[in-house]
Amino acid sequence: MNGRPAPLDGAAPGTSQEEARTGQTELVNPFRAVDSSEELKAILGIDVRLPEGAENASFAVIAGKTAQASFGYEGCSYTLRASSQAPAEDLSGLYGEVKDAEDLDGGGRYETVDTGASVYNIITWDEGGTSYVLFSEDCDKQAAEKVFSLIE
């Protein structure tokens, strides 16, 4: 027994009485805010480093398996995601046409992705069994590469 009430007439297992009555299921937010990169490491075992001087940093755990840090650096906004349970190309959640792609010094791969709504600079890399992705829509390639070089 899972500790939830027994299903109601024809309701799917795990459906609450309110969900069965209204026909609606409450969506669970996959983002859980945490206070620091240290807390991300304690929860997921993933080291998320930000460049010295990063501003307005916020941290979250996504779906219990992905670490996320959002921050500003030298006038640009960045998102860094990391997971030891998913390949890097699945981490950004950005899908669109790849305009540019090249391998970088330090083992990273740079791409420009046009989603139709925005163009993102994306750098992916793997380190110690963890996949990382760094992306921004308001920086140029050189700015993204600089941040990559400071955190890889």
mmCIF file with all atom_site columns, C-alpha atoms in Angstrom:
data_model
loop_
_atom_site.group_PDB
_atom_site.id
_atom_site.type_symbol
_atom_site.label_atom_id
_atom_site.label_alt_id
_atom_site.label_comp_id
_atom_site.label_asym_id
_atom_site.label_entity_id
_atom_site.label_seq_id
_atom_site.pdbx_PDB_ins_code
_atom_site.Cartn_x
_atom_site.Cartn_y
_atom_site.Cartn_z
_atom_site.occupancy
_atom_site.B_iso_or_equiv
_atom_site.pdbx_formal_charge
_atom_site.auth_seq_id
_atom_site.auth_comp_id
_atom_site.auth_asym_id
_atom_site.auth_atom_id
_atom_site.pdbx_PDB_model_num
ATOM 1   C CA . MET A 1 1   ? 0.000   0.000  0.000   1.00 0.00 ? 1   MET A CA 1
ATOM 2   C CA . ASN A 1 2   ? 1.337   3.428  -0.941  1.00 0.00 ? 2   ASN A CA 1
ATOM 3   C CA . GLY A 1 3   ? -0.322  5.437  1.833   1.00 0.00 ? 3   GLY A CA 1
ATOM 4   C CA . ARG A 1 4   ? -2.806  7.103  -0.531  1.00 0.00 ? 4   ARG A CA 1
ATOM 5   C CA . PRO A 1 5   ? -6.569  6.524  -0.428  1.00 0.00 ? 5   PRO A CA 1
ATOM 6   C CA . ALA A 1 6   ? -7.907  3.604  -2.431  1.00 0.00 ? 6   ALA A CA 1
ATOM 7   C CA . PRO A 1 7   ? -8.943  4.521  -6.003  1.00 0.00 ? 7   PRO A CA 1
ATOM 8   C CA . LEU A 1 8   ? -12.472 5.814  -6.410  1.00 0.00 ? 8   LEU A CA 1
ATOM 9   C CA . ASP A 1 9   ? -14.924 4.238  -8.834  1.00 0.00 ? 9   ASP A CA 1
ATOM 10  C CA . GLY A 1 10  ? -12.962 3.920  -12.054 1.00 0.00 ? 10  GLY A CA 1
ATOM 11  C CA . ALA A 1 11  ? -10.229 6.319  -10.979 1.00 0.00 ? 11  ALA A CA 1
ATOM 12  C CA . ALA A 1 12  ? -6.646  5.470  -11.763 1.00 0.00 ? 12  ALA A CA 1
ATOM 13  C CA . PRO A 1 13  ? -4.555  4.149  -8.870  1.00 0.00 ? 13  PRO A CA 1
ATOM 14  C CA . GLY A 1 14  ? -2.996  7.062  -6.979  1.00 0.00 ? 14  GLY A CA 1
ATOM 15  C CA . THR A 1 15  ? -5.752  9.504  -7.987  1.00 0.00 ? 15  THR A CA 1
ATOM 16  C CA . SER A 1 16  ? -6.998  11.631 -5.098  1.00 0.00 ? 16  SER A CA 1
ATOM 17  C CA . GLN A 1 17  ? -10.702 12.089 -4.380  1.00 0.00 ? 17  GLN A CA 1
ATOM 18  C CA . GLU A 1 18  ? -10.493 15.737 -5.512  1.00 0.00 ? 18  GLU A CA 1
ATOM 19  C CA . GLU A 1 19  ? -8.781  14.745 -8.776  1.00 0.00 ? 19  GLU A CA 1
ATOM 20  C CA . ALA A 1 20  ? -11.409 12.082 -9.422  1.00 0.00 ? 20  ALA A CA 1
ATOM 21  C CA . ARG A 1 21  ? -14.272 14.462 -8.606  1.00 0.00 ? 21  ARG A CA 1
ATOM 22  C CA . THR A 1 22  ? -13.033 17.335 -10.805 1.00 0.00 ? 22  THR A CA 1
ATOM 23  C CA . GLY A 1 23  ? -11.341 15.244 -13.499 1.00 0.00 ? 23  GLY A CA 1
ATOM 24  C CA . GLN A 1 24  ? -8.185  17.307 -13.111 1.00 0.00 ? 24  GLN A CA 1
ATOM 25  C CA . THR A 1 25  ? -4.740  16.182 -12.088 1.00 0.00 ? 25  THR A CA 1
ATOM 26  C CA . GLU A 1 26  ? -2.445  18.593 -10.294 1.00 0.00 ? 26  GLU A CA 1
ATOM 27  C CA . LEU A 1 27  ? 0.885   19.032 -12.069 1.00 0.00 ? 27  LEU A CA 1
ATOM 28  C CA . VAL A 1 28  ? 3.973   18.728 -9.943  1.00 0.00 ? 28  VAL A CA 1
ATOM 29  C CA . ASN A 1 29  ? 6.650   21.373 -10.448 1.00 0.00 ? 29  ASN A CA 1
ATOM 30  C CA . PRO A 1 30  ? 9.886   19.529 -11.349 1.00 0.00 ? 30  PRO A CA 1
ATOM 31  C CA . PHE A 1 31  ? 11.999  22.475 -10.085 1.00 0.00 ? 31  PHE A CA 1
ATOM 32  C CA . ARG A 1 32  ? 13.008  22.521 -6.417  1.00 0.00 ? 32  ARG A CA 1
ATOM 33  C CA . ALA A 1 33  ? 14.883  25.651 -5.361  1.00 0.00 ? 33  ALA A CA 1
ATOM 34  C CA . VAL A 1 34  ? 17.952  25.173 -3.183  1.00 0.00 ? 34  VAL A CA 1
ATOM 35  C CA . ASP A 1 35  ? 20.228  27.720 -1.537  1.00 0.00 ? 35  ASP A CA 1
ATOM 36  C CA . SER A 1 36  ? 23.685  27.019 -2.965  1.00 0.00 ? 36  SER A CA 1
ATOM 37  C CA . SER A 1 37  ? 25.982  24.948 -5.146  1.00 0.00 ? 37  SER A CA 1
ATOM 38  C CA . GLU A 1 38  ? 27.059  23.193 -1.932  1.00 0.00 ? 38  GLU A CA 1
ATOM 39  C CA . GLU A 1 39  ? 23.462  22.069 -1.393  1.00 0.00 ? 39  GLU A CA 1
ATOM 40  C CA . LEU A 1 40  ? 23.297  20.816 -5.006  1.00 0.00 ? 40  LEU A CA 1
ATOM 41  C CA . LYS A 1 41  ? 26.424  18.766 -4.344  1.00 0.00 ? 41  LYS A CA 1
ATOM 42  C CA . ALA A 1 42  ? 24.964  17.363 -1.110  1.00 0.00 ? 42  ALA A CA 1
ATOM 43  C CA . ILE A 1 43  ? 21.724  16.339 -2.852  1.00 0.00 ? 43  ILE A CA 1
ATOM 44  C CA . LEU A 1 44  ? 23.007  15.138 -6.243  1.00 0.00 ? 44  LEU A CA 1
ATOM 45  C CA . GLY A 1 45  ? 26.747  14.666 -5.769  1.00 0.00 ? 45  GLY A CA 1
ATOM 46  C CA . ILE A 1 46  ? 27.362  17.100 -8.636  1.00 0.00 ? 46  ILE A CA 1
ATOM 47  C CA . ASP A 1 47  ? 29.924  19.899 -8.466  1.00 0.00 ? 47  ASP A CA 1
ATOM 48  C CA . VAL A 1 48  ? 28.462  23.076 -9.986  1.00 0.00 ? 48  VAL A CA 1
ATOM 49  C CA . ARG A 1 49  ? 31.077  25.820 -10.185 1.00 0.00 ? 49  ARG A CA 1
ATOM 50  C CA . LEU A 1 50  ? 30.305  29.427 -11.070 1.00 0.00 ? 50  LEU A CA 1
ATOM 51  C CA . PRO A 1 51  ? 32.858  31.972 -12.228 1.00 0.00 ? 51  PRO A CA 1
ATOM 52  C CA . GLU A 1 52  ? 34.320  34.279 -9.591  1.00 0.00 ? 52  GLU A CA 1
ATOM 53  C CA . GLY A 1 53  ? 32.169  37.420 -9.673  1.00 0.00 ? 53  GLY A CA 1
ATOM 54  C CA . ALA A 1 54  ? 28.940  35.671 -10.756 1.00 0.00 ? 54  ALA A CA 1
ATOM 55  C CA . GLU A 1 55  ? 25.895  37.724 -9.769  1.00 0.00 ? 55  GLU A CA 1
ATOM 56  C CA . ASN A 1 56  ? 22.309  36.957 -8.761  1.00 0.00 ? 56  ASN A CA 1
ATOM 57  C CA . ALA A 1 57  ? 22.922  33.212 -8.622  1.00 0.00 ? 57  ALA A CA 1
ATOM 58  C CA . SER A 1 58  ? 19.967  30.915 -8.043  1.00 0.00 ? 58  SER A CA 1
ATOM 59  C CA . PHE A 1 59  ? 20.060  27.134 -7.768  1.00 0.00 ? 59  PHE A CA 1
ATOM 60  C CA . ALA A 1 60  ? 17.565  24.319 -8.304  1.00 0.00 ? 60  ALA A CA 1
ATOM 61  C CA . VAL A 1 61  ? 17.209  20.577 -8.603  1.00 0.00 ? 61  VAL A CA 1
ATOM 62  C CA . ILE A 1 62  ? 15.178  19.535 -11.650 1.00 0.00 ? 62  ILE A CA 1
ATOM 63  C CA . ALA A 1 63  ? 13.193  16.280 -11.536 1.00 0.00 ? 63  ALA A CA 1
ATOM 64  C CA . GLY A 1 64  ? 15.415  14.980 -8.761  1.00 0.00 ? 64  GLY A CA 1
ATOM 65  C CA . LYS A 1 65  ? 18.368  14.353 -11.091 1.00 0.00 ? 65  LYS A CA 1
ATOM 66  C CA . THR A 1 66  ? 19.593  17.581 -12.700 1.00 0.00 ? 66  THR A CA 1
ATOM 67  C CA . ALA A 1 67  ? 21.395  20.481 -11.036 1.00 0.00 ? 67  ALA A CA 1
ATOM 68  C CA . GLN A 1 68  ? 20.716  23.987 -12.347 1.00 0.00 ? 68  GLN A CA 1
ATOM 69  C CA . ALA A 1 69  ? 22.387  27.303 -11.623 1.00 0.00 ? 69  ALA A CA 1
ATOM 70  C CA . SER A 1 70  ? 21.236  30.564 -13.197 1.00 0.00 ? 70  SER A CA 1
ATOM 71  C CA . PHE A 1 71  ? 23.507  33.588 -12.874 1.00 0.00 ? 71  PHE A CA 1
ATOM 72  C CA . GLY A 1 72  ? 24.762  36.788 -14.405 1.00 0.00 ? 72  GLY A CA 1
ATOM 73  C CA . TYR A 1 73  ? 28.350  37.406 -15.431 1.00 0.00 ? 73  TYR A CA 1
ATOM 74  C CA . GLU A 1 74  ? 29.779  40.531 -17.083 1.00 0.00 ? 74  GLU A CA 1
ATOM 75  C CA . GLY A 1 75  ? 26.377  41.720 -18.299 1.00 0.00 ? 75  GLY A CA 1
ATOM 76  C CA . CYS A 1 76  ? 25.096  38.382 -19.636 1.00 0.00 ? 76  CYS A CA 1
ATOM 77  C CA . SER A 1 77  ? 22.648  35.862 -18.178 1.00 0.00 ? 77  SER A CA 1
ATOM 78  C CA . TYR A 1 78  ? 23.572  32.169 -18.110 1.00 0.00 ? 78  TYR A CA 1
ATOM 79  C CA . THR A 1 79  ? 22.058  28.855 -17.156 1.00 0.00 ? 79  THR A CA 1
ATOM 80  C CA . LEU A 1 80  ? 24.285  25.934 -16.210 1.00 0.00 ? 80  LEU A CA 1
ATOM 81  C CA . ARG A 1 81  ? 22.803  22.446 -15.913 1.00 0.00 ? 81  ARG A CA 1
ATOM 82  C CA . ALA A 1 82  ? 24.519  19.232 -14.902 1.00 0.00 ? 82  ALA A CA 1
ATOM 83  C CA . SER A 1 83  ? 23.479  15.615 -14.506 1.00 0.00 ? 83  SER A CA 1
ATOM 84  C CA . SER A 1 84  ? 25.146  12.281 -14.015 1.00 0.00 ? 84  SER A CA 1
ATOM 85  C CA . GLN A 1 85  ? 21.970  10.569 -15.275 1.00 0.00 ? 85  GLN A CA 1
ATOM 86  C CA . ALA A 1 86  ? 21.370  12.172 -18.683 1.00 0.00 ? 86  ALA A CA 1
ATOM 87  C CA . PRO A 1 87  ? 23.436  12.924 -21.788 1.00 0.00 ? 87  PRO A CA 1
ATOM 88  C CA . ALA A 1 88  ? 24.465  16.572 -22.240 1.00 0.00 ? 88  ALA A CA 1
ATOM 89  C CA . GLU A 1 89  ? 22.409  17.140 -25.376 1.00 0.00 ? 89  GLU A CA 1
ATOM 90  C CA . ASP A 1 90  ? 19.195  16.447 -23.428 1.00 0.00 ? 90  ASP A CA 1
ATOM 91  C CA . LEU A 1 91  ? 19.971  18.839 -20.587 1.00 0.00 ? 91  LEU A CA 1
ATOM 92  C CA . SER A 1 92  ? 19.337  22.242 -22.153 1.00 0.00 ? 92  SER A CA 1
ATOM 93  C CA . GLY A 1 93  ? 15.774  21.573 -23.246 1.00 0.00 ? 93  GLY A CA 1
ATOM 94  C CA . LEU A 1 94  ? 16.449  23.853 -26.218 1.00 0.00 ? 94  LEU A CA 1
ATOM 95  C CA . TYR A 1 95  ? 15.451  22.410 -29.551 1.00 0.00 ? 95  TYR A CA 1
ATOM 96  C CA . GLY A 1 96  ? 15.899  24.055 -32.897 1.00 0.00 ? 96  GLY A CA 1
ATOM 97  C CA . GLU A 1 97  ? 18.233  24.470 -35.826 1.00 0.00 ? 97  GLU A CA 1
ATOM 98  C CA . VAL A 1 98  ? 21.948  24.214 -35.085 1.00 0.00 ? 98  VAL A CA 1
ATOM 99  C CA . LYS A 1 99  ? 23.604  27.115 -36.920 1.00 0.00 ? 99  LYS A CA 1
ATOM 100 C CA . ASP A 1 100 ? 27.231  26.729 -35.852 1.00 0.00 ? 100 ASP A CA 1
ATOM 101 C CA . ALA A 1 101 ? 29.070  23.900 -34.146 1.00 0.00 ? 101 ALA A CA 1
ATOM 102 C CA . GLU A 1 102 ? 32.694  23.366 -33.213 1.00 0.00 ? 102 GLU A CA 1
ATOM 103 C CA . ASP A 1 103 ? 34.855  21.585 -30.681 1.00 0.00 ? 103 ASP A CA 1
ATOM 104 C CA . LEU A 1 104 ? 36.551  23.822 -28.119 1.00 0.00 ? 104 LEU A CA 1
ATOM 105 C CA . ASP A 1 105 ? 39.836  23.613 -26.256 1.00 0.00 ? 105 ASP A CA 1
ATOM 106 C CA . GLY A 1 106 ? 39.142  22.035 -22.885 1.00 0.00 ? 106 GLY A CA 1
ATOM 107 C CA . GLY A 1 107 ? 36.868  19.333 -24.278 1.00 0.00 ? 107 GLY A CA 1
ATOM 108 C CA . GLY A 1 108 ? 33.688  21.328 -24.778 1.00 0.00 ? 108 GLY A CA 1
ATOM 109 C CA . ARG A 1 109 ? 31.455  21.573 -27.828 1.00 0.00 ? 109 ARG A CA 1
ATOM 110 C CA . TYR A 1 110 ? 30.019  24.940 -28.888 1.00 0.00 ? 110 TYR A CA 1
ATOM 111 C CA . GLU A 1 111 ? 26.767  25.318 -30.819 1.00 0.00 ? 111 GLU A CA 1
ATOM 112 C CA . THR A 1 112 ? 24.454  28.152 -31.776 1.00 0.00 ? 112 THR A CA 1
ATOM 113 C CA . VAL A 1 113 ? 20.849  26.953 -31.694 1.00 0.00 ? 113 VAL A CA 1
ATOM 114 C CA . ASP A 1 114 ? 17.981  28.895 -33.243 1.00 0.00 ? 114 ASP A CA 1
ATOM 115 C CA . THR A 1 115 ? 14.718  27.841 -31.557 1.00 0.00 ? 115 THR A CA 1
ATOM 116 C CA . GLY A 1 116 ? 12.621  30.119 -33.754 1.00 0.00 ? 116 GLY A CA 1
ATOM 117 C CA . ALA A 1 117 ? 11.917  32.386 -30.780 1.00 0.00 ? 117 ALA A CA 1
ATOM 118 C CA . SER A 1 118 ? 15.538  32.996 -29.707 1.00 0.00 ? 118 SER A CA 1
ATOM 119 C CA . VAL A 1 119 ? 19.105  32.144 -30.607 1.00 0.00 ? 119 VAL A CA 1
ATOM 120 C CA . TYR A 1 120 ? 21.196  30.499 -27.872 1.00 0.00 ? 120 TYR A CA 1
ATOM 121 C CA . ASN A 1 121 ? 24.916  29.991 -27.452 1.00 0.00 ? 121 ASN A CA 1
ATOM 122 C CA . ILE A 1 122 ? 25.357  26.516 -25.946 1.00 0.00 ? 122 ILE A CA 1
ATOM 123 C CA . ILE A 1 123 ? 28.465  24.744 -24.669 1.00 0.00 ? 123 ILE A CA 1
ATOM 124 C CA . THR A 1 124 ? 28.303  21.092 -23.609 1.00 0.00 ? 124 THR A CA 1
ATOM 125 C CA . TRP A 1 125 ? 30.986  18.952 -21.971 1.00 0.00 ? 125 TRP A CA 1
ATOM 126 C CA . ASP A 1 126 ? 31.471  15.859 -19.846 1.00 0.00 ? 126 ASP A CA 1
ATOM 127 C CA . GLU A 1 127 ? 33.602  15.679 -16.736 1.00 0.00 ? 127 GLU A CA 1
ATOM 128 C CA . GLY A 1 128 ? 33.997  12.811 -14.278 1.00 0.00 ? 128 GLY A CA 1
ATOM 129 C CA . GLY A 1 129 ? 30.828  10.990 -15.357 1.00 0.00 ? 129 GLY A CA 1
ATOM 130 C CA . THR A 1 130 ? 28.723  14.164 -15.306 1.00 0.00 ? 130 THR A CA 1
ATOM 131 C CA . SER A 1 131 ? 27.314  15.936 -18.361 1.00 0.00 ? 131 SER A CA 1
ATOM 132 C CA . TYR A 1 132 ? 27.178  19.743 -18.325 1.00 0.00 ? 132 TYR A CA 1
ATOM 133 C CA . VAL A 1 133 ? 25.502  22.354 -20.494 1.00 0.00 ? 133 VAL A CA 1
ATOM 134 C CA . LEU A 1 134 ? 25.993  26.123 -20.313 1.00 0.00 ? 134 LEU A CA 1
ATOM 135 C CA . PHE A 1 135 ? 23.682  28.336 -22.339 1.00 0.00 ? 135 PHE A CA 1
ATOM 136 C CA . SER A 1 136 ? 22.754  31.960 -22.863 1.00 0.00 ? 136 SER A CA 1
ATOM 137 C CA . GLU A 1 137 ? 20.632  33.911 -25.278 1.00 0.00 ? 137 GLU A CA 1
ATOM 138 C CA . ASP A 1 138 ? 22.125  37.321 -24.541 1.00 0.00 ? 138 ASP A CA 1
ATOM 139 C CA . CYS A 1 139 ? 25.861  36.711 -24.863 1.00 0.00 ? 139 CYS A CA 1
ATOM 140 C CA . ASP A 1 140 ? 28.144  36.124 -27.801 1.00 0.00 ? 140 ASP A CA 1
ATOM 141 C CA . LYS A 1 141 ? 30.399  33.143 -28.452 1.00 0.00 ? 141 LYS A CA 1
ATOM 142 C CA . GLN A 1 142 ? 33.464  34.750 -26.864 1.00 0.00 ? 142 GLN A CA 1
ATOM 143 C CA . ALA A 1 143 ? 31.581  35.547 -23.638 1.00 0.00 ? 143 ALA A CA 1
ATOM 144 C CA . ALA A 1 144 ? 30.220  31.980 -23.410 1.00 0.00 ? 144 ALA A CA 1
ATOM 145 C CA . GLU A 1 145 ? 33.691  30.534 -24.039 1.00 0.00 ? 145 GLU A CA 1
ATOM 146 C CA . LYS A 1 146 ? 35.149  32.743 -21.305 1.00 0.00 ? 146 LYS A CA 1
ATOM 147 C CA . VAL A 1 147 ? 32.619  31.491 -18.752 1.00 0.00 ? 147 VAL A CA 1
ATOM 148 C CA . PHE A 1 148 ? 33.255  27.898 -19.880 1.00 0.00 ? 148 PHE A CA 1
ATOM 149 C CA . SER A 1 149 ? 36.998  28.360 -19.384 1.00 0.00 ? 149 SER A CA 1
ATOM 150 C CA . LEU A 1 150 ? 36.384  29.686 -15.854 1.00 0.00 ? 150 LEU A CA 1
ATOM 151 C CA . ILE A 1 151 ? 34.118  26.841 -14.710 1.00 0.00 ? 151 ILE A CA 1
ATOM 152 C CA . GLU A 1 152 ? 35.244  23.719 -16.596 1.00 0.00 ? 152 GLU A CA 1
#
